[in-house]
mmCIF file of C-alpha atoms in Angstrom:
data_model
loop_
_atom_site.group_PDB
_atom_site.id
_atom_site.type_symbol
_atom_site.label_atom_id
_atom_site.label_comp_id
_atom_site.label_asym_id
_atom_site.label_seq_id
_atom_site.Cartn_x
_atom_site.Cartn_y
_atom_site.Cartn_z
ATOM 1 C CA MET A 1 22.505 -19.767 77.337
ATOM 2 C CA ALA A 2 18.915 -20.702 77.766
ATOM 3 C CA MET A 3 18.270 -16.995 76.661
ATOM 4 C CA ARG A 4 20.370 -17.371 73.671
ATOM 5 C CA PHE A 5 18.127 -20.628 72.592
ATOM 6 C CA ALA A 6 14.971 -19.058 73.467
ATOM 7 C CA PHE A 7 15.822 -15.845 71.179
ATOM 8 C CA LEU A 8 16.895 -18.290 68.304
ATOM 9 C CA LEU A 9 13.541 -20.189 68.607
ATOM 10 C CA LEU A 10 11.546 -17.050 68.519
ATOM 11 C CA LEU A 11 13.490 -16.104 65.390
ATOM 12 C CA THR A 12 12.952 -19.485 63.576
ATOM 13 C CA LEU A 13 9.107 -19.306 64.473
ATOM 14 C CA MET A 14 8.781 -15.854 63.081
ATOM 15 C CA THR A 15 10.827 -16.567 60.036
ATOM 16 C CA PHE A 16 8.602 -19.677 59.577
ATOM 17 C CA ASN A 17 5.586 -17.662 60.039
ATOM 18 C CA ALA A 18 6.379 -15.120 57.330
ATOM 19 C CA THR A 19 7.145 -17.986 55.107
ATOM 20 C CA ALA A 20 3.881 -19.535 55.526
ATOM 21 C CA ASP A 21 2.131 -16.024 55.256
ATOM 22 C CA ASP A 22 4.091 -15.681 51.938
ATOM 23 C CA ALA A 23 3.301 -19.034 50.621
ATOM 24 C CA ARG A 24 -0.148 -17.743 50.264
ATOM 25 C CA PHE A 25 0.864 -15.083 47.771
ATOM 26 C CA LEU A 26 1.604 -17.372 44.780
ATOM 27 C CA GLU A 27 4.417 -16.223 42.442
ATOM 28 C CA ARG A 28 4.115 -15.559 38.816
ATOM 29 C CA ASP A 29 5.942 -13.788 35.930
ATOM 30 C CA VAL A 30 5.339 -12.209 32.834
ATOM 31 C CA THR A 31 7.780 -11.240 29.788
ATOM 32 C CA VAL A 32 7.488 -7.809 28.917
ATOM 33 C CA GLN A 33 9.909 -6.208 26.255
ATOM 34 C CA GLY A 34 12.158 -9.565 26.443
ATOM 35 C CA GLU A 35 12.383 -9.148 30.125
ATOM 36 C CA THR A 36 10.842 -11.373 32.820
ATOM 37 C CA LEU A 37 9.139 -9.573 35.652
ATOM 38 C CA HIS A 38 7.606 -11.057 38.662
ATOM 39 C CA TYR A 39 4.777 -10.754 40.584
ATOM 40 C CA ARG A 40 2.428 -12.446 43.272
ATOM 41 C CA VAL A 41 -1.081 -13.303 43.181
ATOM 42 C CA PHE A 42 -3.170 -13.737 46.684
ATOM 43 C CA VAL A 43 -5.934 -16.153 46.244
ATOM 44 C CA PRO A 44 -8.881 -16.449 48.341
ATOM 45 C CA ASP A 45 -9.631 -19.197 50.740
ATOM 46 C CA GLY A 46 -12.351 -21.321 49.110
ATOM 47 C CA TRP A 47 -11.395 -20.416 45.549
ATOM 48 C CA THR A 48 -12.912 -22.659 42.846
ATOM 49 C CA SER A 49 -12.827 -22.704 39.190
ATOM 50 C CA LYS A 50 -16.522 -23.440 39.069
ATOM 51 C CA ARG A 51 -17.364 -19.536 39.331
ATOM 52 C CA THR A 52 -15.892 -16.334 38.569
ATOM 53 C CA TRP A 53 -13.961 -13.808 41.158
ATOM 54 C CA PRO A 54 -13.319 -10.134 41.429
ATOM 55 C CA VAL A 55 -9.458 -9.334 40.934
ATOM 56 C CA VAL A 56 -7.852 -6.493 42.767
ATOM 57 C CA LEU A 57 -4.554 -4.852 41.199
ATOM 58 C CA PHE A 58 -2.545 -3.443 43.799
ATOM 59 C CA LEU A 59 0.345 -1.124 43.277
ATOM 60 C CA HIS A 60 2.873 -0.650 45.638
ATOM 61 C CA GLY A 61 4.856 2.684 46.768
ATOM 62 C CA SER A 62 8.422 3.526 45.917
ATOM 63 C CA GLY A 63 9.935 1.691 49.116
ATOM 64 C CA GLU A 64 8.834 -1.696 47.688
ATOM 65 C CA ARG A 65 10.470 -1.265 44.564
ATOM 66 C CA GLY A 66 13.110 -3.784 43.402
ATOM 67 C CA SER A 67 13.067 -7.500 41.583
ATOM 68 C CA ASP A 68 12.881 -9.905 45.193
ATOM 69 C CA ASN A 69 9.325 -10.209 44.455
ATOM 70 C CA ALA A 70 8.999 -9.860 48.337
ATOM 71 C CA LYS A 71 9.229 -6.282 49.454
ATOM 72 C CA THR A 72 5.833 -5.484 47.860
ATOM 73 C CA LEU A 73 4.421 -7.910 50.407
ATOM 74 C CA SER A 74 5.495 -5.413 53.106
ATOM 75 C CA GLN A 75 3.172 -2.467 53.075
ATOM 76 C CA GLY A 76 -0.531 -1.621 52.483
ATOM 77 C CA LEU A 77 -3.011 -4.366 51.206
ATOM 78 C CA PRO A 78 -0.842 -7.452 51.509
ATOM 79 C CA PRO A 79 -0.368 -7.306 55.189
ATOM 80 C CA TRP A 80 -3.827 -6.386 55.640
ATOM 81 C CA LEU A 81 -4.692 -9.565 54.020
ATOM 82 C CA ARG A 82 -2.614 -11.656 56.018
ATOM 83 C CA THR A 83 -4.877 -10.952 59.162
ATOM 84 C CA HIS A 84 -8.293 -10.708 57.055
ATOM 85 C CA GLY A 85 -7.573 -12.649 53.935
ATOM 86 C CA LYS A 86 -9.640 -15.563 55.114
ATOM 87 C CA ASP A 87 -12.657 -13.814 54.393
ATOM 88 C CA PHE A 88 -11.548 -11.769 51.825
ATOM 89 C CA PRO A 89 -13.834 -12.656 48.461
ATOM 90 C CA ALA A 90 -11.170 -11.489 45.841
ATOM 91 C CA VAL A 91 -8.016 -12.409 44.140
ATOM 92 C CA VAL A 92 -5.570 -9.796 44.307
ATOM 93 C CA VAL A 93 -2.349 -9.047 41.734
ATOM 94 C CA ILE A 94 0.643 -7.803 43.079
ATOM 95 C CA PRO A 95 3.145 -6.666 40.519
ATOM 96 C CA GLN A 96 6.718 -5.142 41.083
ATOM 97 C CA VAL A 97 8.573 -1.920 39.849
ATOM 98 C CA ALA A 98 12.536 -1.909 39.582
ATOM 99 C CA SER A 99 14.500 0.047 41.617
ATOM 100 C CA GLY A 100 14.659 3.462 40.258
ATOM 101 C CA ALA A 101 11.567 3.313 38.117
ATOM 102 C CA TYR A 102 7.553 3.733 38.388
ATOM 103 C CA TRP A 103 4.232 2.766 37.338
ATOM 104 C CA SER A 104 4.713 3.993 33.623
ATOM 105 C CA GLY A 105 5.825 2.295 30.557
ATOM 106 C CA LYS A 106 7.173 -1.106 30.790
ATOM 107 C CA TYR A 107 6.118 -1.599 34.503
ATOM 108 C CA GLU A 108 2.560 -0.060 33.504
ATOM 109 C CA GLU A 109 2.333 -2.825 30.696
ATOM 110 C CA ALA A 110 3.665 -5.484 33.198
ATOM 111 C CA ALA A 111 0.924 -4.718 35.877
ATOM 112 C CA ILE A 112 -1.871 -5.038 32.882
ATOM 113 C CA LYS A 113 -0.328 -8.122 31.530
ATOM 114 C CA ALA A 114 -0.058 -9.778 35.142
ATOM 115 C CA LEU A 115 -3.745 -8.843 35.841
ATOM 116 C CA GLU A 116 -4.586 -10.376 32.397
ATOM 117 C CA ALA A 117 -2.980 -13.402 33.184
ATOM 118 C CA SER A 118 -4.109 -13.547 36.593
ATOM 119 C CA ILE A 119 -8.034 -13.030 35.129
ATOM 120 C CA ASP A 120 -7.401 -16.268 32.826
ATOM 121 C CA GLU A 121 -5.613 -18.363 35.406
ATOM 122 C CA PHE A 122 -7.914 -17.521 38.376
ATOM 123 C CA HIS A 123 -11.309 -17.118 36.620
ATOM 124 C CA GLY A 124 -11.651 -13.281 36.786
ATOM 125 C CA ASP A 125 -14.834 -11.513 36.226
ATOM 126 C CA ARG A 126 -14.118 -8.814 33.672
ATOM 127 C CA GLN A 127 -17.261 -6.813 35.209
ATOM 128 C CA ARG A 128 -15.575 -6.946 38.695
ATOM 129 C CA LEU A 129 -11.975 -5.845 38.338
ATOM 130 C CA TYR A 130 -10.698 -3.341 40.988
ATOM 131 C CA LEU A 131 -7.574 -0.799 40.964
ATOM 132 C CA THR A 132 -5.802 0.162 44.285
ATOM 133 C CA GLY A 133 -2.437 1.636 44.919
ATOM 134 C CA LEU A 134 -0.570 3.786 47.784
ATOM 135 C CA SER A 135 2.023 6.556 47.548
ATOM 136 C CA MET A 136 3.928 6.012 44.161
ATOM 137 C CA GLY A 137 0.991 3.315 43.325
ATOM 138 C CA GLY A 138 -1.373 5.956 43.971
ATOM 139 C CA PHE A 139 0.238 8.184 41.356
ATOM 140 C CA GLY A 140 0.240 4.794 39.461
ATOM 141 C CA SER A 141 -3.223 4.119 39.850
ATOM 142 C CA TRP A 142 -4.218 7.659 38.375
ATOM 143 C CA GLN A 143 -1.753 6.631 35.499
ATOM 144 C CA ILE A 144 -3.307 3.481 34.936
ATOM 145 C CA ALA A 145 -6.918 4.775 35.317
ATOM 146 C CA LYS A 146 -6.068 7.324 32.825
ATOM 147 C CA ASP A 147 -4.648 4.804 29.906
ATOM 148 C CA HIS A 148 -7.078 2.130 30.640
ATOM 149 C CA PRO A 149 -10.435 4.359 31.405
ATOM 150 C CA ASP A 150 -12.926 1.588 30.909
ATOM 151 C CA LEU A 151 -10.956 -1.425 32.815
ATOM 152 C CA PHE A 152 -11.989 -1.236 36.220
ATOM 153 C CA ALA A 153 -15.372 -0.810 38.166
ATOM 154 C CA ALA A 154 -13.800 1.146 40.903
ATOM 155 C CA ALA A 155 -10.718 2.326 42.772
ATOM 156 C CA VAL A 156 -9.183 3.268 45.924
ATOM 157 C CA ILE A 157 -6.122 5.722 45.629
ATOM 158 C CA ILE A 158 -4.284 6.316 49.003
ATOM 159 C CA CYS A 159 -2.089 9.171 49.426
ATOM 160 C CA GLY A 160 -1.427 9.853 45.602
ATOM 161 C CA GLY A 161 -1.565 12.671 43.306
ATOM 162 C CA ILE A 162 -0.723 13.937 39.660
ATOM 163 C CA GLU A 163 2.260 16.055 40.062
ATOM 164 C CA HIS A 164 2.574 17.750 36.575
ATOM 165 C CA PRO A 165 4.975 18.687 35.612
ATOM 166 C CA PRO A 166 7.137 16.010 37.487
ATOM 167 C CA ARG A 167 10.224 16.912 39.577
ATOM 168 C CA LEU A 168 13.295 15.455 38.089
ATOM 169 C CA GLU A 169 13.957 13.673 41.573
ATOM 170 C CA SER A 170 10.257 12.330 42.135
ATOM 171 C CA PRO A 171 9.339 8.731 40.747
ATOM 172 C CA SER A 172 5.873 9.565 41.374
ATOM 173 C CA HIS A 173 4.000 11.459 38.503
ATOM 174 C CA VAL A 174 1.372 10.968 35.832
ATOM 175 C CA ASP A 175 2.838 10.664 32.194
ATOM 176 C CA GLY A 176 0.775 12.080 29.232
ATOM 177 C CA VAL A 177 -1.004 15.282 30.657
ATOM 178 C CA PRO A 178 -0.633 17.992 28.142
ATOM 179 C CA ASP A 179 1.273 20.985 29.186
ATOM 180 C CA GLY A 180 -0.696 23.912 29.810
ATOM 181 C CA VAL A 181 -3.538 22.295 31.060
ATOM 182 C CA ASP A 182 -5.082 22.088 34.273
ATOM 183 C CA PRO A 183 -3.758 18.366 35.345
ATOM 184 C CA TYR A 184 -6.473 17.617 37.934
ATOM 185 C CA ALA A 185 -9.284 18.583 35.411
ATOM 186 C CA TRP A 186 -7.433 16.643 32.560
ATOM 187 C CA VAL A 187 -7.083 13.354 34.612
ATOM 188 C CA ALA A 188 -10.779 13.512 35.903
ATOM 189 C CA SER A 189 -11.879 13.875 32.421
ATOM 190 C CA ASN A 190 -10.094 11.098 31.046
ATOM 191 C CA ILE A 191 -10.797 8.402 33.379
ATOM 192 C CA GLY A 192 -14.077 7.410 32.241
ATOM 193 C CA THR A 193 -16.795 6.964 34.890
ATOM 194 C CA LEU A 194 -14.567 5.152 37.660
ATOM 195 C CA PRO A 195 -15.890 5.564 40.872
ATOM 196 C CA VAL A 196 -12.785 6.522 43.368
ATOM 197 C CA TRP A 197 -12.483 6.520 46.916
ATOM 198 C CA LEU A 198 -9.359 8.556 48.097
ATOM 199 C CA PHE A 199 -7.658 8.565 51.202
ATOM 200 C CA HIS A 200 -4.640 11.075 52.420
ATOM 201 C CA GLY A 201 -3.304 12.380 55.840
ATOM 202 C CA SER A 202 -3.673 16.209 56.257
ATOM 203 C CA ASP A 203 0.070 16.458 57.359
ATOM 204 C CA ASP A 204 1.837 14.089 54.691
ATOM 205 C CA PRO A 205 5.313 15.369 54.437
ATOM 206 C CA VAL A 206 6.075 12.960 51.427
ATOM 207 C CA VAL A 207 3.216 13.284 49.088
ATOM 208 C CA SER A 208 1.132 16.782 49.482
ATOM 209 C CA VAL A 209 -2.407 16.510 50.230
ATOM 210 C CA GLU A 210 -3.056 18.870 47.558
ATOM 211 C CA GLY A 211 -2.651 15.946 45.045
ATOM 212 C CA SER A 212 -5.733 14.216 46.703
ATOM 213 C CA ARG A 213 -7.714 17.440 47.478
ATOM 214 C CA GLY A 214 -7.058 18.584 43.998
ATOM 215 C CA MET A 215 -8.570 15.177 42.231
ATOM 216 C CA HIS A 216 -11.439 15.598 44.704
ATOM 217 C CA HIS A 217 -12.289 18.592 43.503
ATOM 218 C CA ALA A 218 -11.924 17.837 40.070
ATOM 219 C CA LEU A 219 -14.140 14.663 40.009
ATOM 220 C CA GLU A 220 -16.658 16.442 42.280
ATOM 221 C CA ALA A 221 -17.106 19.343 39.527
ATOM 222 C CA ARG A 222 -17.704 16.871 36.708
ATOM 223 C CA LYS A 223 -20.311 14.740 38.896
ATOM 224 C CA LYS A 224 -18.267 11.914 39.025
ATOM 225 C CA GLU A 225 -18.607 9.254 41.921
ATOM 226 C CA VAL A 226 -16.075 10.009 44.380
ATOM 227 C CA ARG A 227 -15.533 9.951 48.203
ATOM 228 C CA TYR A 228 -12.620 11.371 49.771
ATOM 229 C CA THR A 229 -11.149 10.684 53.657
ATOM 230 C CA GLU A 230 -8.806 13.139 55.036
ATOM 231 C CA TYR A 231 -7.187 12.078 58.226
ATOM 232 C CA PRO A 232 -6.358 15.192 60.513
ATOM 233 C CA GLY A 233 -2.766 15.350 61.669
ATOM 234 C CA MET A 234 -1.880 12.121 60.184
ATOM 235 C CA GLY A 235 1.344 11.746 57.859
ATOM 236 C CA HIS A 236 2.074 9.719 54.911
ATOM 237 C CA GLY A 237 1.229 6.217 56.104
ATOM 238 C CA VAL A 238 -2.263 6.090 56.207
ATOM 239 C CA TRP A 239 -2.734 2.939 54.012
ATOM 240 C CA GLU A 240 -3.048 0.533 57.213
ATOM 241 C CA ASN A 241 -6.044 2.952 58.545
ATOM 242 C CA ALA A 242 -7.296 3.269 54.855
ATOM 243 C CA TYR A 243 -7.761 -0.500 54.170
ATOM 244 C CA ALA A 244 -9.317 -1.066 57.395
ATOM 245 C CA THR A 245 -12.004 1.501 56.818
ATOM 246 C CA PRO A 246 -15.652 -0.140 57.750
ATOM 247 C CA GLY A 247 -17.764 -0.015 54.557
ATOM 248 C CA LEU A 248 -14.654 0.091 52.168
ATOM 249 C CA TRP A 249 -14.563 -3.260 50.628
ATOM 250 C CA PRO A 250 -18.385 -3.522 50.397
ATOM 251 C CA TRP A 251 -18.382 -0.169 48.631
ATOM 252 C CA VAL A 252 -15.641 -1.406 46.394
ATOM 253 C CA PHE A 253 -17.147 -4.820 45.361
ATOM 254 C CA GLY A 254 -20.757 -3.082 45.171
ATOM 255 C CA HIS A 255 -19.409 -1.858 41.782
ATOM 256 C CA VAL A 256 -19.697 -3.748 38.658
ATOM 257 C CA LYS A 257 -19.216 -2.776 35.335
ATOM 258 C CA ALA A 258 -22.093 -3.160 32.657
ATOM 259 C CA GLN A 259 -21.865 -5.892 30.410
#
C-alpha cells in the first residue's frame, strides 16, 4: 500500500512538473485558409517590451505532428529549453503540422504567420530572425529558406535534406524544385546569403546523410557560409547533441541581417 502511494505521489509530481514546464510555452493560434491552427511561444526569462528580441522559428519532425499543441514540446529545441531556457536570450516560435501533412502549403504559411504574430507581440527584431528544424522540420527549414530567402539571419538544420523528386510515402521533401536540375545546387542558389550550420548522423536509417552532405557541398561550391557537423556511427536522433553543441548559439546569434 505504501509503495503504491509513493508511486502515485511520484506520478503526480511528474505530471505537475511537466505541466509547469509547459506553462513556460505560451499557447497561441493563427487562422490560415479559414482554419485555426495552434502554436506555442517560448518567452525567455527577463523578457521586457523595453527592447527588441531575437526570434527563433523551430520546426518539429514527423513524430510530433497532430493538433494537440503539445507533442511539439517533446523533441529537439523545446526539451533543451526546459533545461537551458533560463539563460536563452530569444523568443522561440513552435508551430505544429497536422497528422499526415508536412511543412509546405498551408502549414508553411501558418509557420510564417505565427512568426510574424510573435514578432509583433513580443517585440521581435527583424534583423535577428533565425530558423531551425529537425528531420521533417529540417526539410521544412530548406523549404522556408528557399521560399523566404531574405527573412532569416542564420539557420540550423538537423538531419534534413531535399529529396527531389519525393517518394509518394514520404512526408519530407522540398516543393518547387524544377525537374531536370541538380536539386542541391538549385536550392543552394535560391536561399540568398543565409548562413547555415548542418548536423547529421553518419548512420541515419531514417533520413539519408547524403541529404546534408549534398547541401553542404552545394553551399560550399557557391562560397556560401556553411558549417557541417557529422556524427560518426550515430543514427537519426542527433538533435540533443546538436542543440547542446558548444558555440552553436553564439554562432547563431552572432549573425544579424543588414538594415
